[in-house]
Amino acid sequence: MWRNWVGNQQCEPRRVARPQSEDEVCELVAGAAAEGLRVRVAGAGHSFTPVVATDGLLLDLTGLPRIRSLDPERRRVVTGPATTIGEFGEPLWTEGLALANQGDIVAQQIAGAVSTATHGSGLEFGSFSSSVRRARIVTAGGDVVEADAGDLLHAVQVAVGALGVITELELEVAPAYRLRERIEHWSWEEAWEPFDELARTHRHYSFFWMPSDDSAQLYGLAEPGLSLAGRCHVKIYDTVGDEVSESEEPRRRVGPAYRIYPMVYEPNFHELEYFVPFERGREALAAMRELMLTRLPASVFPLEVRTVGSEEAWLSHSYGRDTVVLSVSGTPGTDYWPYLREVDRLLGQFDARVHWGKLHFLTREQLFQRYPRAGDFVELRATLDPHGVFLNDHLRPLFDTAEGA
Ligand SMILES: Cc1cc2nc3c(=O)[nH]c(=O)nc-3n(C[C@H](O)[C@H](O)[C@H](O)COP(=O)(O)OP(=O)(O)OC[C@H]3O[C@@H](n4cnc5c(N)ncnc54)[C@H](O)[C@@H]3O)c2cc1C
């Protein structure tokens, strides 16, 4: 039995395998396909959606080598698929390098993060997918295909495991940088009114808006003796030079970027995250706040607000446009679906795209309307995997040509 981190997804694969080499992955995939078994890969299991689930062969790639080489001059790292985001920190820093941006946690495997367009915040940066310069994938026939440019690369950069098994990634990384953190508690107006300008002028501007007194505690943001109901936990990160000394002062830390980004979460939430065009972001945020206030207590988790820069990966939330990211959660054990469906309907009016690893209601029709290259992805997928070896019940309705475009 396989379960995801938060415990809302599980499956019973016929077989689980932990290959030690790419050759072994090829043999396992070819063997499973010949037997008529479907194949999926499990990363660190930090997706909320059934993107890993299979009743066929489930691959665990933690036996493959992790970081394989670092090239400070070209700013490249070559890695196996199962290296976690956290495992890049020290080795890159030692070579004067860093991941260009990071999200809220570091537990994800790099191939899992890339496959779902996992992102941090900041208009200067795309998701992890945008840093992929080359990928090796094992396709349904058990052959290795290398993607290093053009359409194939942009398809592989975000493929939700539907094109094949990623066995190696080459990422472009950044020169090592240090961040100065600034965490403040602002009113909604203070965080929302200058949103566009703050997002454009800071490396990272994001906030959590708390609809009620209970909200802050749910994401570990509570401050003793302080009511944060109706207020925002604002995070601003900017780079600093060597003249600024390191600091562990709460809410004003200064240090290597990879140590500043990560937050700590409990598995007490089921999250949805949608992405709207940057130009319509403020309008969408105001509409979401209204909806959340009318849907309390179902909407008790904070609204997290971030930005992502435009990128070229076909299935990315930020393909061809800068985006504002809105995320909310439901409380496990409650019927949060009617609330999340309202969020889906509301943000659908803003041409919202989804996070592949977080709860969503995207239909095939919406996929084709909202992702300009969806048709190309489905066509390419069919040529690489004509018998749907890498599809499951969640992905088939979206990506199988048999479902009709
Ligand atoms: C507490 C928490 C915080 C989070 N914070 C953020 C955040 O800040 N920003 C953000 O964008 N997202 C965030 N997420 C979502 C998370 O980053 C994504 O769901 C990500 O995909 C999880 O990576 P994983 O390694 O757990 O992959 P999994 O969930 O295990 O898998 C994700 C997908 O990748 C595929 N996959 C994995 N490895 C391979 C491979 N080698 N080849 C082919 N396909 C593969 C899987 O089959 C699956 O389809 C968060 C999730 C949690 C639970």
Short mmCIF file of C-alpha atoms and ligand atoms in Angstrom, two decimals:
data_model
loop_
_atom_site.label_atom_id
_atom_site.label_comp_id
_atom_site.label_asym_id
_atom_site.label_seq_id
_atom_site.Cartn_x
_atom_site.Cartn_y
_atom_site.Cartn_z
CA MET A 1 0.00 0.00 0.00
CA TRP A 2 1.37 3.44 -0.98
CA ARG A 3 0.16 6.63 0.75
CA ASN A 4 1.00 10.27 0.16
CA TRP A 5 2.47 12.50 2.89
CA VAL A 6 -0.81 14.13 3.89
CA GLY A 7 -2.75 10.84 3.77
CA ASN A 8 -5.56 11.76 1.34
CA GLN A 9 -4.28 9.53 -1.51
CA GLN A 10 -3.39 5.86 -1.49
CA CYS A 11 -3.05 2.97 -3.91
CA GLU A 12 -2.26 -0.71 -3.98
CA PRO A 13 0.25 -1.32 -6.79
CA ARG A 14 0.64 -4.84 -8.17
CA ARG A 15 4.40 -4.39 -7.74
CA VAL A 16 6.78 -1.84 -6.27
CA ALA A 17 10.35 -1.74 -7.57
CA ARG A 18 13.43 0.20 -6.43
CA PRO A 19 15.83 0.13 -9.39
CA GLN A 20 19.50 0.97 -8.86
CA SER A 21 20.32 2.12 -12.41
CA GLU A 22 18.78 3.61 -15.53
CA ASP A 23 19.24 0.25 -17.30
CA GLU A 24 17.15 -1.38 -14.62
CA VAL A 25 14.44 1.28 -15.05
CA CYS A 26 14.39 0.48 -18.80
CA GLU A 27 13.99 -3.25 -18.13
CA LEU A 28 11.26 -2.70 -15.54
CA VAL A 29 9.24 -0.37 -17.76
CA ALA A 30 9.56 -2.57 -20.86
CA GLY A 31 8.65 -5.66 -18.81
CA ALA A 32 5.60 -4.00 -17.24
CA ALA A 33 4.39 -2.65 -20.60
CA ALA A 34 4.73 -6.11 -22.17
CA GLU A 35 2.64 -7.53 -19.33
CA GLY A 36 -0.03 -4.83 -19.80
CA LEU A 37 0.77 -3.15 -16.47
CA ARG A 38 0.58 0.63 -16.06
CA VAL A 39 3.61 2.40 -14.59
CA ARG A 40 3.86 5.40 -12.27
CA VAL A 41 6.72 6.90 -10.29
CA ALA A 42 6.45 7.98 -6.64
CA GLY A 43 8.50 11.00 -5.64
CA ALA A 44 8.36 12.17 -2.03
CA GLY A 45 4.55 11.87 -2.05
CA HIS A 46 3.94 15.56 -1.33
CA SER A 47 1.20 16.01 -3.93
CA PHE A 48 -2.42 16.22 -2.81
CA THR A 49 -3.77 14.90 -6.14
CA PRO A 50 -3.85 11.25 -7.36
CA VAL A 51 -0.83 11.83 -9.60
CA VAL A 52 1.14 8.86 -8.26
CA ALA A 53 -1.68 6.31 -7.90
CA THR A 54 -1.44 3.06 -9.85
CA ASP A 55 -2.61 -0.54 -9.64
CA GLY A 56 0.35 -1.57 -11.83
CA LEU A 57 4.07 -1.01 -11.29
CA LEU A 58 5.13 1.74 -8.90
CA LEU A 59 8.74 2.88 -9.16
CA ASP A 60 10.72 4.25 -6.22
CA LEU A 61 13.84 5.91 -7.65
CA THR A 62 15.67 6.59 -4.38
CA GLY A 63 18.20 3.88 -5.34
CA LEU A 64 19.53 5.94 -8.29
CA PRO A 65 22.60 8.15 -7.72
CA ARG A 66 21.72 11.69 -6.50
CA ILE A 67 23.86 14.73 -7.42
CA ARG A 68 26.17 13.54 -10.21
CA SER A 69 28.17 16.63 -11.15
CA LEU A 70 28.41 20.35 -10.48
CA ASP A 71 29.82 22.86 -12.95
CA PRO A 72 30.30 26.27 -11.30
CA GLU A 73 31.43 27.91 -14.54
CA ARG A 74 28.41 26.90 -16.59
CA ARG A 75 26.21 27.06 -13.49
CA ARG A 76 24.86 23.59 -14.05
CA VAL A 77 24.08 20.66 -11.80
CA VAL A 78 23.41 17.16 -13.12
CA THR A 79 21.31 15.10 -10.78
CA GLY A 80 19.34 11.92 -10.42
CA PRO A 81 15.56 12.25 -10.07
CA ALA A 82 15.25 11.56 -6.35
CA THR A 83 17.54 14.26 -4.95
CA THR A 84 15.39 16.29 -2.58
CA ILE A 85 15.31 20.08 -2.81
CA GLY A 86 16.96 20.16 0.61
CA GLU A 87 19.86 17.98 -0.58
CA PHE A 88 20.97 20.65 -3.08
CA GLY A 89 21.59 23.31 -0.41
CA GLU A 90 25.05 22.62 1.04
CA PRO A 91 26.76 21.05 -2.00
CA LEU A 92 25.72 23.93 -4.25
CA TRP A 93 26.64 26.55 -1.65
CA THR A 94 30.12 25.01 -1.29
CA GLU A 95 30.66 25.51 -5.04
CA GLY A 96 29.33 29.11 -4.99
CA LEU A 97 25.95 28.10 -6.43
CA ALA A 98 22.30 27.97 -5.40
CA LEU A 99 18.91 26.94 -6.73
CA ALA A 100 17.53 30.10 -8.35
CA ASN A 101 14.40 30.08 -6.20
CA GLN A 102 12.60 27.80 -3.73
CA GLY A 103 9.13 27.20 -2.38
CA ASP A 104 7.83 26.61 1.13
CA ILE A 105 9.39 23.19 1.84
CA VAL A 106 12.44 21.14 0.80
CA ALA A 107 11.14 17.56 1.08
CA GLN A 108 10.14 17.15 -2.57
CA GLN A 109 12.29 15.12 -4.95
CA ILE A 110 13.55 17.25 -7.82
CA ALA A 111 11.79 15.12 -10.47
CA GLY A 112 8.52 15.36 -8.51
CA ALA A 113 8.91 19.12 -8.15
CA VAL A 114 9.73 19.55 -11.84
CA SER A 115 6.89 17.26 -12.96
CA THR A 116 4.28 19.48 -11.29
CA ALA A 117 5.92 22.91 -11.86
CA THR A 118 6.64 23.46 -8.18
CA HIS A 119 7.48 27.12 -7.60
CA GLY A 120 8.46 29.72 -5.03
CA SER A 121 7.55 33.39 -5.29
CA GLY A 122 8.94 36.18 -7.45
CA LEU A 123 8.28 37.53 -10.93
CA GLU A 124 11.93 37.13 -11.92
CA PHE A 125 11.63 33.35 -11.62
CA GLY A 126 9.71 30.55 -13.24
CA SER A 127 9.09 27.27 -11.46
CA PHE A 128 11.73 24.55 -10.99
CA SER A 129 10.66 23.31 -14.42
CA SER A 130 12.04 26.45 -16.06
CA SER A 131 15.53 25.61 -14.80
CA VAL A 132 15.62 22.23 -16.58
CA ARG A 133 18.08 22.37 -19.49
CA ARG A 134 18.24 18.63 -20.22
CA ALA A 135 16.33 15.57 -19.11
CA ARG A 136 16.70 11.84 -19.73
CA ILE A 137 13.44 9.94 -19.72
CA VAL A 138 12.65 6.26 -20.10
CA THR A 139 9.68 5.98 -22.43
CA ALA A 140 7.00 3.29 -22.63
CA GLY A 141 9.08 1.00 -24.86
CA GLY A 142 11.92 0.99 -22.33
CA ASP A 143 14.08 3.31 -24.46
CA VAL A 144 15.91 6.39 -23.23
CA VAL A 145 15.09 9.72 -24.84
CA GLU A 146 17.10 12.83 -24.12
CA ALA A 147 15.31 16.19 -24.21
CA ASP A 148 17.57 19.22 -24.39
CA ALA A 149 15.84 21.77 -26.59
CA GLY A 150 12.67 22.81 -28.32
CA ASP A 151 9.27 21.19 -28.09
CA LEU A 152 10.40 17.97 -26.41
CA LEU A 153 12.15 19.87 -23.61
CA HIS A 154 9.15 22.15 -23.07
CA ALA A 155 6.86 19.13 -22.89
CA VAL A 156 9.12 17.20 -20.50
CA GLN A 157 9.63 20.21 -18.22
CA VAL A 158 6.11 19.70 -16.80
CA ALA A 159 4.69 16.28 -17.65
CA VAL A 160 3.09 15.00 -14.40
CA GLY A 161 4.86 11.69 -15.06
CA ALA A 162 2.79 11.15 -18.21
CA LEU A 163 5.64 11.03 -20.76
CA GLY A 164 7.93 8.57 -19.02
CA VAL A 165 10.34 8.10 -16.14
CA ILE A 166 12.84 10.91 -15.56
CA THR A 167 16.20 9.34 -14.73
CA GLU A 168 18.45 12.40 -14.95
CA LEU A 169 18.05 16.18 -14.97
CA GLU A 170 20.48 18.96 -15.78
CA LEU A 171 19.46 22.19 -14.09
CA GLU A 172 20.66 25.72 -14.59
CA VAL A 173 21.42 27.16 -11.17
CA ALA A 174 22.27 30.65 -9.87
CA PRO A 175 25.36 32.13 -8.28
CA ALA A 176 25.13 31.62 -4.49
CA TYR A 177 23.12 34.39 -2.85
CA ARG A 178 22.10 35.45 0.62
CA LEU A 179 18.69 36.72 1.62
CA ARG A 180 17.44 39.25 4.10
CA GLU A 181 14.06 38.25 5.47
CA ARG A 182 11.44 40.77 6.52
CA ILE A 183 8.27 39.36 8.08
CA GLU A 184 5.54 41.83 8.98
CA HIS A 185 1.90 41.82 9.99
CA TRP A 186 -0.04 44.16 7.74
CA SER A 187 -3.69 44.98 7.19
CA TRP A 188 -5.31 43.61 4.02
CA GLU A 189 -5.18 47.10 2.46
CA GLU A 190 -1.48 47.46 3.21
CA ALA A 191 -0.67 44.12 1.59
CA TRP A 192 -3.18 44.22 -1.28
CA GLU A 193 -3.30 47.82 -2.54
CA PRO A 194 0.41 48.10 -3.53
CA PHE A 195 0.54 44.40 -4.52
CA ASP A 196 1.71 44.93 -8.12
CA GLU A 197 4.45 47.33 -7.15
CA LEU A 198 5.70 45.26 -4.20
CA ALA A 199 5.73 42.13 -6.37
CA ARG A 200 7.74 43.93 -9.02
CA THR A 201 10.25 45.61 -6.73
CA HIS A 202 11.16 42.78 -4.35
CA ARG A 203 12.81 39.52 -5.18
CA HIS A 204 10.10 37.77 -3.17
CA TYR A 205 6.85 39.32 -1.96
CA SER A 206 4.18 36.99 -0.62
CA PHE A 207 1.60 36.91 2.13
CA PHE A 208 -0.88 34.79 4.02
CA TRP A 209 -4.21 36.48 4.73
CA MET A 210 -6.02 35.09 7.79
CA PRO A 211 -9.81 35.14 7.59
CA SER A 212 -10.32 34.30 11.29
CA ASP A 213 -8.66 34.08 14.68
CA ASP A 214 -7.99 30.36 14.22
CA SER A 215 -6.30 30.71 10.82
CA ALA A 216 -2.73 31.61 11.76
CA GLN A 217 -2.30 28.62 14.02
CA LEU A 218 -3.23 26.18 11.25
CA TYR A 219 -0.09 27.01 9.24
CA GLY A 220 2.11 27.63 12.30
CA LEU A 221 1.98 31.43 11.86
CA ALA A 222 0.39 32.36 15.21
CA GLU A 223 2.06 34.94 17.46
CA PRO A 224 1.43 34.62 21.22
CA GLY A 225 -1.01 37.26 22.45
CA LEU A 226 -1.63 38.71 18.97
CA SER A 227 -4.89 38.39 17.03
CA LEU A 228 -4.14 38.07 13.34
CA ALA A 229 -7.79 37.79 12.22
CA GLY A 230 -8.24 39.81 9.04
CA ARG A 231 -4.51 40.55 8.88
CA CYS A 232 -1.65 39.41 6.64
CA HIS A 233 1.58 37.60 7.48
CA VAL A 234 3.81 39.30 4.89
CA LYS A 235 7.15 37.87 3.68
CA ILE A 236 9.64 40.02 1.80
CA TYR A 237 13.02 38.59 0.80
CA ASP A 238 15.74 40.59 -0.91
CA THR A 239 19.32 39.67 -1.71
CA VAL A 240 22.09 41.27 0.33
CA GLY A 241 25.84 41.64 -0.18
CA ASP A 242 28.64 40.25 1.97
CA GLU A 243 28.79 43.44 4.05
CA VAL A 244 25.52 42.49 5.78
CA SER A 245 26.22 40.05 8.60
CA GLU A 246 24.24 36.89 9.20
CA SER A 247 21.40 37.08 11.70
CA GLU A 248 19.05 34.64 13.38
CA GLU A 249 16.85 37.43 14.75
CA PRO A 250 13.25 36.24 14.37
CA ARG A 251 11.48 37.78 11.34
CA ARG A 252 14.72 39.54 10.32
CA ARG A 253 17.01 36.62 9.49
CA VAL A 254 19.93 37.04 7.10
CA GLY A 255 21.71 34.04 5.63
CA PRO A 256 22.29 31.70 2.69
CA ALA A 257 19.08 31.59 0.66
CA TYR A 258 18.59 27.84 1.04
CA ARG A 259 18.38 28.24 4.82
CA ILE A 260 15.89 31.13 4.74
CA TYR A 261 13.18 29.69 2.46
CA PRO A 262 11.89 26.54 4.20
CA MET A 263 8.84 26.62 6.47
CA VAL A 264 7.53 23.82 8.66
CA TYR A 265 4.05 22.40 8.01
CA GLU A 266 1.98 19.74 9.75
CA PRO A 267 0.03 17.34 7.51
CA ASN A 268 -3.24 19.00 8.64
CA PHE A 269 -4.46 20.55 5.37
CA HIS A 270 -5.63 19.60 1.88
CA GLU A 271 -4.56 22.33 -0.49
CA LEU A 272 -5.82 23.82 -3.74
CA GLU A 273 -3.70 26.32 -5.70
CA TYR A 274 -4.73 28.28 -8.78
CA PHE A 275 -2.81 30.73 -10.97
CA VAL A 276 -4.32 33.83 -12.61
CA PRO A 277 -2.73 36.31 -15.02
CA PHE A 278 -0.71 38.90 -13.11
CA GLU A 279 -2.73 41.80 -14.55
CA ARG A 280 -5.92 40.38 -13.01
CA GLY A 281 -4.29 39.33 -9.75
CA ARG A 282 -5.51 42.09 -7.46
CA GLU A 283 -9.05 41.75 -8.72
CA ALA A 284 -8.94 37.98 -8.15
CA LEU A 285 -7.49 38.44 -4.66
CA ALA A 286 -10.27 40.84 -3.64
CA ALA A 287 -12.91 38.44 -4.97
CA MET A 288 -11.33 35.51 -3.10
CA ARG A 289 -11.30 37.46 0.16
CA GLU A 290 -15.02 38.21 -0.21
CA LEU A 291 -15.76 34.55 -0.92
CA MET A 292 -13.70 33.35 2.04
CA LEU A 293 -15.44 35.69 4.46
CA THR A 294 -18.84 34.43 3.35
CA ARG A 295 -17.71 30.76 3.53
CA LEU A 296 -16.27 30.73 7.06
CA PRO A 297 -15.73 28.38 8.88
CA ALA A 298 -15.15 26.13 5.80
CA SER A 299 -12.54 28.67 4.62
CA VAL A 300 -10.63 28.92 7.89
CA PHE A 301 -7.16 28.18 6.42
CA PRO A 302 -5.21 31.26 5.30
CA LEU A 303 -5.13 32.46 1.70
CA GLU A 304 -1.49 32.22 0.53
CA VAL A 305 -0.55 34.70 -2.20
CA ARG A 306 2.59 34.46 -4.35
CA THR A 307 3.77 35.29 -7.88
CA VAL A 308 5.59 33.33 -10.60
CA GLY A 309 7.32 34.63 -13.73
CA SER A 310 6.40 33.55 -17.25
CA GLU A 311 7.98 30.33 -18.56
CA GLU A 312 7.93 28.07 -21.61
CA ALA A 313 6.94 24.65 -20.25
CA TRP A 314 3.74 23.71 -22.07
CA LEU A 315 1.77 22.48 -19.06
CA SER A 316 3.03 25.13 -16.66
CA HIS A 317 0.63 27.35 -14.77
CA SER A 318 2.84 30.21 -15.93
CA TYR A 319 3.25 29.24 -19.59
CA GLY A 320 3.57 32.51 -21.52
CA ARG A 321 2.38 34.78 -18.71
CA ASP A 322 3.35 36.13 -15.29
CA THR A 323 0.96 34.86 -12.66
CA VAL A 324 -0.48 35.58 -9.25
CA VAL A 325 -0.82 32.41 -7.21
CA LEU A 326 -3.74 31.90 -4.80
CA SER A 327 -3.86 28.93 -2.53
CA VAL A 328 -6.35 27.83 0.11
CA SER A 329 -6.91 24.62 2.03
CA GLY A 330 -9.68 22.44 3.36
CA THR A 331 -9.63 20.83 6.79
CA PRO A 332 -9.07 17.05 6.61
CA GLY A 333 -12.10 15.14 7.88
CA THR A 334 -14.58 17.89 6.89
CA ASP A 335 -16.55 18.21 3.64
CA TYR A 336 -14.53 21.05 2.15
CA TRP A 337 -15.48 20.15 -1.43
CA PRO A 338 -18.39 22.61 -1.83
CA TYR A 339 -16.10 25.45 -0.70
CA LEU A 340 -13.25 24.41 -2.99
CA ARG A 341 -15.70 24.07 -5.89
CA GLU A 342 -16.79 27.67 -5.29
CA VAL A 343 -13.14 28.72 -5.35
CA ASP A 344 -12.76 26.82 -8.64
CA ARG A 345 -15.80 28.55 -10.16
CA LEU A 346 -14.69 31.97 -8.98
CA LEU A 347 -11.09 31.71 -10.19
CA GLY A 348 -12.23 30.06 -13.42
CA GLN A 349 -13.61 33.50 -14.29
CA PHE A 350 -10.01 34.71 -14.17
CA ASP A 351 -8.75 32.08 -16.64
CA ALA A 352 -7.10 30.19 -13.77
CA ARG A 353 -4.64 27.38 -14.33
CA VAL A 354 -3.94 24.77 -11.67
CA HIS A 355 -1.10 23.25 -9.66
CA TRP A 356 -0.85 19.63 -10.81
CA GLY A 357 0.10 18.53 -7.30
CA LYS A 358 -2.73 20.34 -5.47
CA LEU A 359 -6.47 19.74 -5.46
CA HIS A 360 -8.22 20.99 -8.58
CA PHE A 361 -11.26 20.39 -10.78
CA LEU A 362 -9.69 20.99 -14.20
CA THR A 363 -11.67 19.37 -17.03
CA ARG A 364 -10.28 18.43 -20.41
CA GLU A 365 -12.23 21.27 -22.01
CA GLN A 366 -10.71 23.77 -19.58
CA LEU A 367 -7.25 22.27 -20.13
CA PHE A 368 -7.53 22.98 -23.84
CA GLN A 369 -8.97 26.47 -23.25
CA ARG A 370 -6.48 27.61 -20.64
CA TYR A 371 -3.22 25.93 -21.72
CA PRO A 372 -2.36 27.05 -25.27
CA ARG A 373 -0.05 24.04 -25.88
CA ALA A 374 -2.28 21.35 -24.33
CA GLY A 375 -3.12 19.89 -27.75
CA ASP A 376 0.57 19.62 -28.61
CA PHE A 377 1.27 17.90 -25.31
CA VAL A 378 -1.50 15.35 -25.82
CA GLU A 379 -0.28 14.62 -29.36
CA LEU A 380 3.36 14.24 -28.34
CA ARG A 381 2.33 12.06 -25.39
CA ALA A 382 0.47 9.73 -27.74
CA THR A 383 3.54 9.28 -29.94
CA LEU A 384 5.79 8.49 -26.95
CA ASP A 385 3.24 6.34 -25.11
CA PRO A 386 0.57 5.13 -27.58
CA HIS A 387 -0.86 2.53 -25.19
CA GLY A 388 -1.17 4.81 -22.17
CA VAL A 389 1.36 2.96 -20.00
CA PHE A 390 2.02 6.14 -18.00
CA LEU A 391 -1.60 7.19 -17.51
CA ASN A 392 -3.84 6.52 -14.53
CA ASP A 393 -7.52 7.19 -13.82
CA HIS A 394 -6.78 10.77 -12.82
CA LEU A 395 -4.69 11.67 -15.88
CA ARG A 396 -6.44 9.63 -18.60
CA PRO A 397 -9.45 11.98 -18.95
CA LEU A 398 -7.08 14.92 -19.37
CA PHE A 399 -4.31 13.54 -21.57
CA ASP A 400 -5.49 10.44 -23.46
CA THR A 401 -6.20 11.01 -27.15
CA ALA A 402 -8.92 8.35 -26.90
CA GLU A 403 -10.91 10.79 -24.73
CA GLY A 404 -11.16 13.15 -27.73
CA ALA A 405 -9.87 16.71 -27.88
C1 LIG B 1 3.67 20.87 2.90
C2 LIG B 1 3.73 21.09 1.42
C3 LIG B 1 4.29 22.27 0.94
C4 LIG B 1 4.35 22.50 -0.45
N1 LIG B 1 4.89 23.68 -0.88
C5 LIG B 1 4.89 23.94 -2.20
C6 LIG B 1 5.41 25.19 -2.70
O1 LIG B 1 5.90 26.02 -1.96
N2 LIG B 1 5.33 25.40 -4.04
C7 LIG B 1 4.76 24.51 -4.89
O2 LIG B 1 4.68 24.79 -6.08
N3 LIG B 1 4.30 23.33 -4.45
C8 LIG B 1 4.36 23.03 -3.14
N4 LIG B 1 3.88 21.82 -2.71
C9 LIG B 1 3.46 20.83 -3.70
C10 LIG B 1 4.62 19.91 -4.09
O3 LIG B 1 5.79 20.64 -4.34
C11 LIG B 1 4.30 19.14 -5.38
O4 LIG B 1 3.12 18.43 -5.24
C12 LIG B 1 5.47 18.21 -5.79
O5 LIG B 1 5.12 17.52 -6.94
C13 LIG B 1 5.80 17.18 -4.76
O6 LIG B 1 7.01 16.54 -5.08
P1 LIG B 1 7.20 15.01 -4.70
O7 LIG B 1 8.62 14.65 -4.86
O8 LIG B 1 6.56 14.74 -3.42
O9 LIG B 1 6.40 14.33 -5.90
P2 LIG B 1 5.16 13.34 -5.86
O10 LIG B 1 4.01 14.02 -5.24
O11 LIG B 1 5.57 12.03 -5.30
O12 LIG B 1 4.91 13.17 -7.43
C14 LIG B 1 4.47 14.26 -8.20
C15 LIG B 1 4.40 13.87 -9.66
O13 LIG B 1 5.72 13.70 -10.17
C16 LIG B 1 5.84 12.43 -10.81
N5 LIG B 1 7.22 12.01 -10.68
C17 LIG B 1 7.99 11.97 -9.58
N6 LIG B 1 9.22 11.51 -9.90
C18 LIG B 1 9.22 11.27 -11.23
C19 LIG B 1 10.19 10.78 -12.16
N7 LIG B 1 11.42 10.45 -11.78
N8 LIG B 1 9.83 10.64 -13.45
C20 LIG B 1 8.58 10.97 -13.87
N9 LIG B 1 7.63 11.43 -13.03
C21 LIG B 1 7.95 11.58 -11.73
C22 LIG B 1 4.87 11.54 -10.05
O14 LIG B 1 4.52 10.39 -10.79
C23 LIG B 1 3.70 12.51 -9.89
O15 LIG B 1 2.96 12.57 -11.07
C24 LIG B 1 3.82 21.54 -1.36
C25 LIG B 1 3.27 20.36 -0.87
C26 LIG B 1 3.23 20.13 0.50
C27 LIG B 1 2.64 18.85 1.02
#
